[in-house]
C-alpha positions as protocol buffer text, in pm:
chain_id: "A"
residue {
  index: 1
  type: UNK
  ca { x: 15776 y: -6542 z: 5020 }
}
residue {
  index: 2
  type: UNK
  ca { x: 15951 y: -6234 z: 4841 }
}
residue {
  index: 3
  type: UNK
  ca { x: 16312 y: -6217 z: 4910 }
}
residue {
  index: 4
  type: UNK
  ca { x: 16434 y: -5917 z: 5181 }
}
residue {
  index: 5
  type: UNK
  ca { x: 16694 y: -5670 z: 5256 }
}
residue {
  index: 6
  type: UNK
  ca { x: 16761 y: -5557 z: 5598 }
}
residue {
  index: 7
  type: UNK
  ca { x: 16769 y: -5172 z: 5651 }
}
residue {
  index: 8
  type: UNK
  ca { x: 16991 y: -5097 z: 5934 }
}
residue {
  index: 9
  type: UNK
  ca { x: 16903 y: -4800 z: 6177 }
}
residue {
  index: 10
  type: UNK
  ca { x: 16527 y: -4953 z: 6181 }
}
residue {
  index: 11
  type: UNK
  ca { x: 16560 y: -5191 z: 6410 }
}
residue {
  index: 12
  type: UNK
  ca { x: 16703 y: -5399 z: 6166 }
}
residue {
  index: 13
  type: UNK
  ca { x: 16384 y: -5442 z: 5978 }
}
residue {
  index: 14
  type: UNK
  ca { x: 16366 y: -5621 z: 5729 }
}
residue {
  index: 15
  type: UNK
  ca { x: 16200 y: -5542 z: 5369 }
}
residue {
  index: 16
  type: UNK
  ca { x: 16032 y: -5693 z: 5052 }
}
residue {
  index: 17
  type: UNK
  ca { x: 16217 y: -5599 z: 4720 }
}
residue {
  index: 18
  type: UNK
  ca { x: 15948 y: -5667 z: 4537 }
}
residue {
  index: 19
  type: UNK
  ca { x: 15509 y: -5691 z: 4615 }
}
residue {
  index: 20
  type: UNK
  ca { x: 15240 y: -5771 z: 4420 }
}
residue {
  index: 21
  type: UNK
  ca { x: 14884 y: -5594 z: 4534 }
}
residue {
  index: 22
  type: UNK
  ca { x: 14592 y: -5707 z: 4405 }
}
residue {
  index: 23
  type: UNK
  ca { x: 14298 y: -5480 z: 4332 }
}
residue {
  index: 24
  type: UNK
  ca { x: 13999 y: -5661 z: 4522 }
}
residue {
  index: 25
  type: UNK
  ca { x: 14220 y: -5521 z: 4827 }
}
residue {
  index: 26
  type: UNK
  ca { x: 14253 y: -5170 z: 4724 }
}
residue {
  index: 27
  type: UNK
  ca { x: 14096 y: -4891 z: 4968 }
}
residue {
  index: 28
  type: UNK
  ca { x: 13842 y: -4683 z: 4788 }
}
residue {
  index: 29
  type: UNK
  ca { x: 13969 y: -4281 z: 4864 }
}
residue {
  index: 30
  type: UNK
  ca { x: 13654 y: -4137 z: 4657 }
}
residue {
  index: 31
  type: UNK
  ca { x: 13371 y: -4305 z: 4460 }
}
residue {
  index: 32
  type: UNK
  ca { x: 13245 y: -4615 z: 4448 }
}
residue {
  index: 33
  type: UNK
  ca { x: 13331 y: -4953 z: 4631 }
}
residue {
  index: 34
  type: UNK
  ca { x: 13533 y: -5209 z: 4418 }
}
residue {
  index: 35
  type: UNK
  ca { x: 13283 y: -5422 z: 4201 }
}
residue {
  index: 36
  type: UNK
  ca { x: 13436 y: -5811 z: 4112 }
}
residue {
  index: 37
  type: UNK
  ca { x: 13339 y: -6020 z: 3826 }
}
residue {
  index: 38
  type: UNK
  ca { x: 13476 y: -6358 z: 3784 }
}
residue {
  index: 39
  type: UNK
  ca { x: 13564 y: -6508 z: 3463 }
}
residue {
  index: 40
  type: UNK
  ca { x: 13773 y: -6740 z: 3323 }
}
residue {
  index: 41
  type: UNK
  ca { x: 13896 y: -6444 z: 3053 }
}
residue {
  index: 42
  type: UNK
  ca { x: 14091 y: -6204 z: 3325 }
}
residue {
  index: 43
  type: UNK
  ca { x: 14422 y: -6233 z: 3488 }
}
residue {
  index: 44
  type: UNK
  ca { x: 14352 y: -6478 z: 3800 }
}
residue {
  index: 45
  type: UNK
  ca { x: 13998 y: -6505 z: 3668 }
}
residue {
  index: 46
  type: UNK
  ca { x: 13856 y: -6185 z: 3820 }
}
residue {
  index: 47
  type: UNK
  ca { x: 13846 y: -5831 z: 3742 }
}
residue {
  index: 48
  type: UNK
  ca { x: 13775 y: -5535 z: 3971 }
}
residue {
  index: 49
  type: UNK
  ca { x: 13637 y: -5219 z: 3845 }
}
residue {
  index: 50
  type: UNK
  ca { x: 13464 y: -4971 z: 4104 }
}
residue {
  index: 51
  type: UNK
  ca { x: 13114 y: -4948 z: 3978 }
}
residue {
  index: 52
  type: UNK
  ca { x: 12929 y: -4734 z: 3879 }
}
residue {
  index: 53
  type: UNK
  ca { x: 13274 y: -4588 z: 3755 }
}
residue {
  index: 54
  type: UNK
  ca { x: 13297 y: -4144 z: 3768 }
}
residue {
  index: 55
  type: UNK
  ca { x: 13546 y: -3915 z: 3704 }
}
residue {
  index: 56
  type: UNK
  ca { x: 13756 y: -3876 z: 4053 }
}
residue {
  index: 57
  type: UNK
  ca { x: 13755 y: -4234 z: 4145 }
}
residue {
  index: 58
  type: UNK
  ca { x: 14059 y: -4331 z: 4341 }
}
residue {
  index: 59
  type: UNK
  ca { x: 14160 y: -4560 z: 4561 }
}
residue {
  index: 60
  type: UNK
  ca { x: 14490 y: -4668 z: 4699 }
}
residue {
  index: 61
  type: UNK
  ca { x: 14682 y: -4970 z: 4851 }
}
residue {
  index: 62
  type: UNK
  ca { x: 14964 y: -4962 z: 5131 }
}
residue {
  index: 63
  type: UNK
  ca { x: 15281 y: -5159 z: 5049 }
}
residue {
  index: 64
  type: UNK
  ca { x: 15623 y: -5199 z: 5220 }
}
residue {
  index: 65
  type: UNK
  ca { x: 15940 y: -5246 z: 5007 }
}
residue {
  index: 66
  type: UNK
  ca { x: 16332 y: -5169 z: 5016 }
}
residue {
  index: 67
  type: UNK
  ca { x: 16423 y: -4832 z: 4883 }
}
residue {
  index: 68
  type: UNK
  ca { x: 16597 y: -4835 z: 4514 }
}
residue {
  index: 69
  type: UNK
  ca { x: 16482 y: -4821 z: 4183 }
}
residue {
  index: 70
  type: UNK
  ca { x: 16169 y: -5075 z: 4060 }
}
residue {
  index: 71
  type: UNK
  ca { x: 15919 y: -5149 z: 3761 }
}
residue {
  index: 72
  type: UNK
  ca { x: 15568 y: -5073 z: 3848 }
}
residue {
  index: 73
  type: UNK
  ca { x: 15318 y: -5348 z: 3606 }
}
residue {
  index: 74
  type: UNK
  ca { x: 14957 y: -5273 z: 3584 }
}
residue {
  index: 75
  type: UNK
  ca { x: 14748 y: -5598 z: 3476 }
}
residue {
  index: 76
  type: UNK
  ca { x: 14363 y: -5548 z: 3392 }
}
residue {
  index: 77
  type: UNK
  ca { x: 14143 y: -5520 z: 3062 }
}
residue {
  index: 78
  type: UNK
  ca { x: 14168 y: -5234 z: 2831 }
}
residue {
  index: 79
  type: UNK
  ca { x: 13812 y: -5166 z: 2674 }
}
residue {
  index: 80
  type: UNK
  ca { x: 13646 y: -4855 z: 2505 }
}
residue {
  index: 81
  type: UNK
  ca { x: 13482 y: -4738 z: 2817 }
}
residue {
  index: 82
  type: UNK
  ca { x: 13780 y: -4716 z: 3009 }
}
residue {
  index: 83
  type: UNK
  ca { x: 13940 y: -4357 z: 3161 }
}
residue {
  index: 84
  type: UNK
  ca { x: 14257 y: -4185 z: 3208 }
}
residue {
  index: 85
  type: UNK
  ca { x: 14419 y: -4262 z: 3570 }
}
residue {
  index: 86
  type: UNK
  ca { x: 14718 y: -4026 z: 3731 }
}
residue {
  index: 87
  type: UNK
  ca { x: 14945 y: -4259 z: 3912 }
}
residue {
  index: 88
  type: UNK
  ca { x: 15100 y: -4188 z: 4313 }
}
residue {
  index: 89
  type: UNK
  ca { x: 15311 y: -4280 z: 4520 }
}
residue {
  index: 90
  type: UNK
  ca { x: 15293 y: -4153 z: 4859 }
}
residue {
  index: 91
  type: UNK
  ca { x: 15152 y: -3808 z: 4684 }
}
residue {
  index: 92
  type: UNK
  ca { x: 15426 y: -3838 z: 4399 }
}
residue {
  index: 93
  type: UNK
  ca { x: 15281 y: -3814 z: 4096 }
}
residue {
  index: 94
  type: UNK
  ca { x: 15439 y: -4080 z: 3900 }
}
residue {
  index: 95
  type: UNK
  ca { x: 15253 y: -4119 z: 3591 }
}
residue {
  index: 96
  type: UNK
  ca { x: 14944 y: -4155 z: 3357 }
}
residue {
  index: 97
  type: UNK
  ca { x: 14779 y: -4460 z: 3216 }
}
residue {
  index: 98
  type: UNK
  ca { x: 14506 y: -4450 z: 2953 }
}
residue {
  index: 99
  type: UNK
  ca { x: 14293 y: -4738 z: 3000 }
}
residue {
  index: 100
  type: UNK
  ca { x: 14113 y: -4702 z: 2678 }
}
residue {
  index: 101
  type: UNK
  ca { x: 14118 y: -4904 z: 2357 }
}
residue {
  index: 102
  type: UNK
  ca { x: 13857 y: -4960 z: 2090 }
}
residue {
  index: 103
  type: UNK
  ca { x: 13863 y: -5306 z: 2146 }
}
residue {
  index: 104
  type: UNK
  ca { x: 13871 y: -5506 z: 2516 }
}
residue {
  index: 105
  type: UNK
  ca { x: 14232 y: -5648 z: 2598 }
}
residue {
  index: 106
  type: UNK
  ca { x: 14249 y: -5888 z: 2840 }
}
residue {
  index: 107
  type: UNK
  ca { x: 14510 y: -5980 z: 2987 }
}
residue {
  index: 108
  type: UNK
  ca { x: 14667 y: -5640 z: 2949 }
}
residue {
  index: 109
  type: UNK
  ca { x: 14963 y: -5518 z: 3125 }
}
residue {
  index: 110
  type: UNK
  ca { x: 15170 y: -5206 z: 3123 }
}
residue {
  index: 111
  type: UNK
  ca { x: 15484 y: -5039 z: 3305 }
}
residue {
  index: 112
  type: UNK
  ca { x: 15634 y: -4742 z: 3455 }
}
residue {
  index: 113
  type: UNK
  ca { x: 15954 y: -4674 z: 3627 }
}
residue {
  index: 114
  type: UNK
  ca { x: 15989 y: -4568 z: 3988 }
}
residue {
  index: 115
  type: UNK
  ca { x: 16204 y: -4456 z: 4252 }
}
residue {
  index: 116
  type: UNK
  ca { x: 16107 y: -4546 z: 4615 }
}
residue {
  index: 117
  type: UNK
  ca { x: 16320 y: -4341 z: 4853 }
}
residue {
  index: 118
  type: UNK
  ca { x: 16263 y: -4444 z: 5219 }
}
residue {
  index: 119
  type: UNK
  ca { x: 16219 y: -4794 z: 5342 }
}
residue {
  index: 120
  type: UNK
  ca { x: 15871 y: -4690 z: 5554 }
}
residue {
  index: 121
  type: UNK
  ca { x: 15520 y: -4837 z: 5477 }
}
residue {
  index: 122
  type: UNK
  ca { x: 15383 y: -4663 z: 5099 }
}
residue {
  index: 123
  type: UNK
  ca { x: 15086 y: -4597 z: 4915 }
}
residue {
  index: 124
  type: UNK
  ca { x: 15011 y: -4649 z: 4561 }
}
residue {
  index: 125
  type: UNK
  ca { x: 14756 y: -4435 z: 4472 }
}
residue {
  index: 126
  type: UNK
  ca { x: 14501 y: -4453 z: 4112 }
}
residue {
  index: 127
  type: UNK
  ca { x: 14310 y: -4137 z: 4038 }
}
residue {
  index: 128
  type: UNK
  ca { x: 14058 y: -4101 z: 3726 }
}
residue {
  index: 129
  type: UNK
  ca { x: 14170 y: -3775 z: 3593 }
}
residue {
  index: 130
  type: UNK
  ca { x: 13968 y: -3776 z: 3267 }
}
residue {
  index: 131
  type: UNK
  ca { x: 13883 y: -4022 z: 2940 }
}
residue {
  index: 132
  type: UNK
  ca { x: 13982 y: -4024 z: 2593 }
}
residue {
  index: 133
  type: UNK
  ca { x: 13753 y: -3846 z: 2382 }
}
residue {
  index: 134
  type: UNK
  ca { x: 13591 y: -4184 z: 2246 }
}
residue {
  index: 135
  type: UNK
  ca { x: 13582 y: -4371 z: 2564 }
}
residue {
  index: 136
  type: UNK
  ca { x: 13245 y: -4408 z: 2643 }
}
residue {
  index: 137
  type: UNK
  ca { x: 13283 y: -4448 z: 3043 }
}
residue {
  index: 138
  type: UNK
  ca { x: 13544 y: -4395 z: 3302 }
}
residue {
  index: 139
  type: UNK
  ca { x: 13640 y: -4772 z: 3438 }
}
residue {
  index: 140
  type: UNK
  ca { x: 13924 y: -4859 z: 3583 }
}
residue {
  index: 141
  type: UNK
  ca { x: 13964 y: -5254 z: 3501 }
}
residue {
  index: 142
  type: UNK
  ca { x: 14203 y: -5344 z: 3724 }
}
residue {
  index: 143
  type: UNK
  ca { x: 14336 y: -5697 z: 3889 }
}
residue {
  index: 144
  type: UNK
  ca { x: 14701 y: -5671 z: 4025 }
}
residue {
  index: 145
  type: UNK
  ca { x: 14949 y: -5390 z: 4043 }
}
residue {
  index: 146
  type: UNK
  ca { x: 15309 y: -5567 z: 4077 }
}
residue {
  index: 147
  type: UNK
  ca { x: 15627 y: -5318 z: 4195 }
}
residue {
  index: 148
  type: UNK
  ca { x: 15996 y: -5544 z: 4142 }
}
């Protein structure tokens, strides 16, 4: 159970201060559904790519959590078909990840700052925006998204 703070003027409600999402839960927005393959060689012995992967794909995943400042980490596999992905958060752009290496790293984890400002129900939001010019593919290996 994650540790809460109570927001007064809500009822008293009270909210995570930190969540982990994983990816085989993400709502596809555009593209295809979320494709698993298990293996002993990911985080939590999965990874979840929607597949076939396009340019546009996004999905998103609703999360609840105090306001203040946090750590977004990103855990997949970085590979040389991977793409570019713009980063929301309730339609805040918040940043870009580039997915794609020449060789596959796994486990592979990355940050990125951000501010949540109103203790109300969220959504993280993944976009595939583009590739690098020598990734051959635009997947999106993904397993957990953690916010603390």
């Amino acid at each position: 159970m994650n540790p809460t703070k109570t927001v007064t003027g809500l009822n008293y409600l009270s909210f995570p201060i930190s969540v982990t999402l994983f990816h085989d839960e993400s709502i596809v927005l555009n593209g295809n559904a979320i494709s698993i393959t298990n293996s002993t060689q990911y985080y939590g012995n999965q990874q979840c790519v929607q597949d076939p992967p396009a340019l546009l794909d996004a999905f998103y995943h609703p999360f609840m959590i105090y306001p203040g400042n946090y750590t977004l980490t990103i855990y997949g596999t970085r590979a040389n078909n991977n793409g570019i992905f713009s980063i929301y958060i309730d339609e805040y752009f918040i940043g870009t990840v580039d997915w794609y290496d020449t060789t596959t790293h796994h486990p592979y984890s990355t940050s990125i700052s951000v501010t949540i400002q109103d203790a109300k129900t969220h959504n993280l939001k993944f976009v595939c925006t583009g590739k690098n010019a020598s990734s051959s593919d635009y997947h999106g290996v993904f397993y957990k998204f953690i916010i603390q």
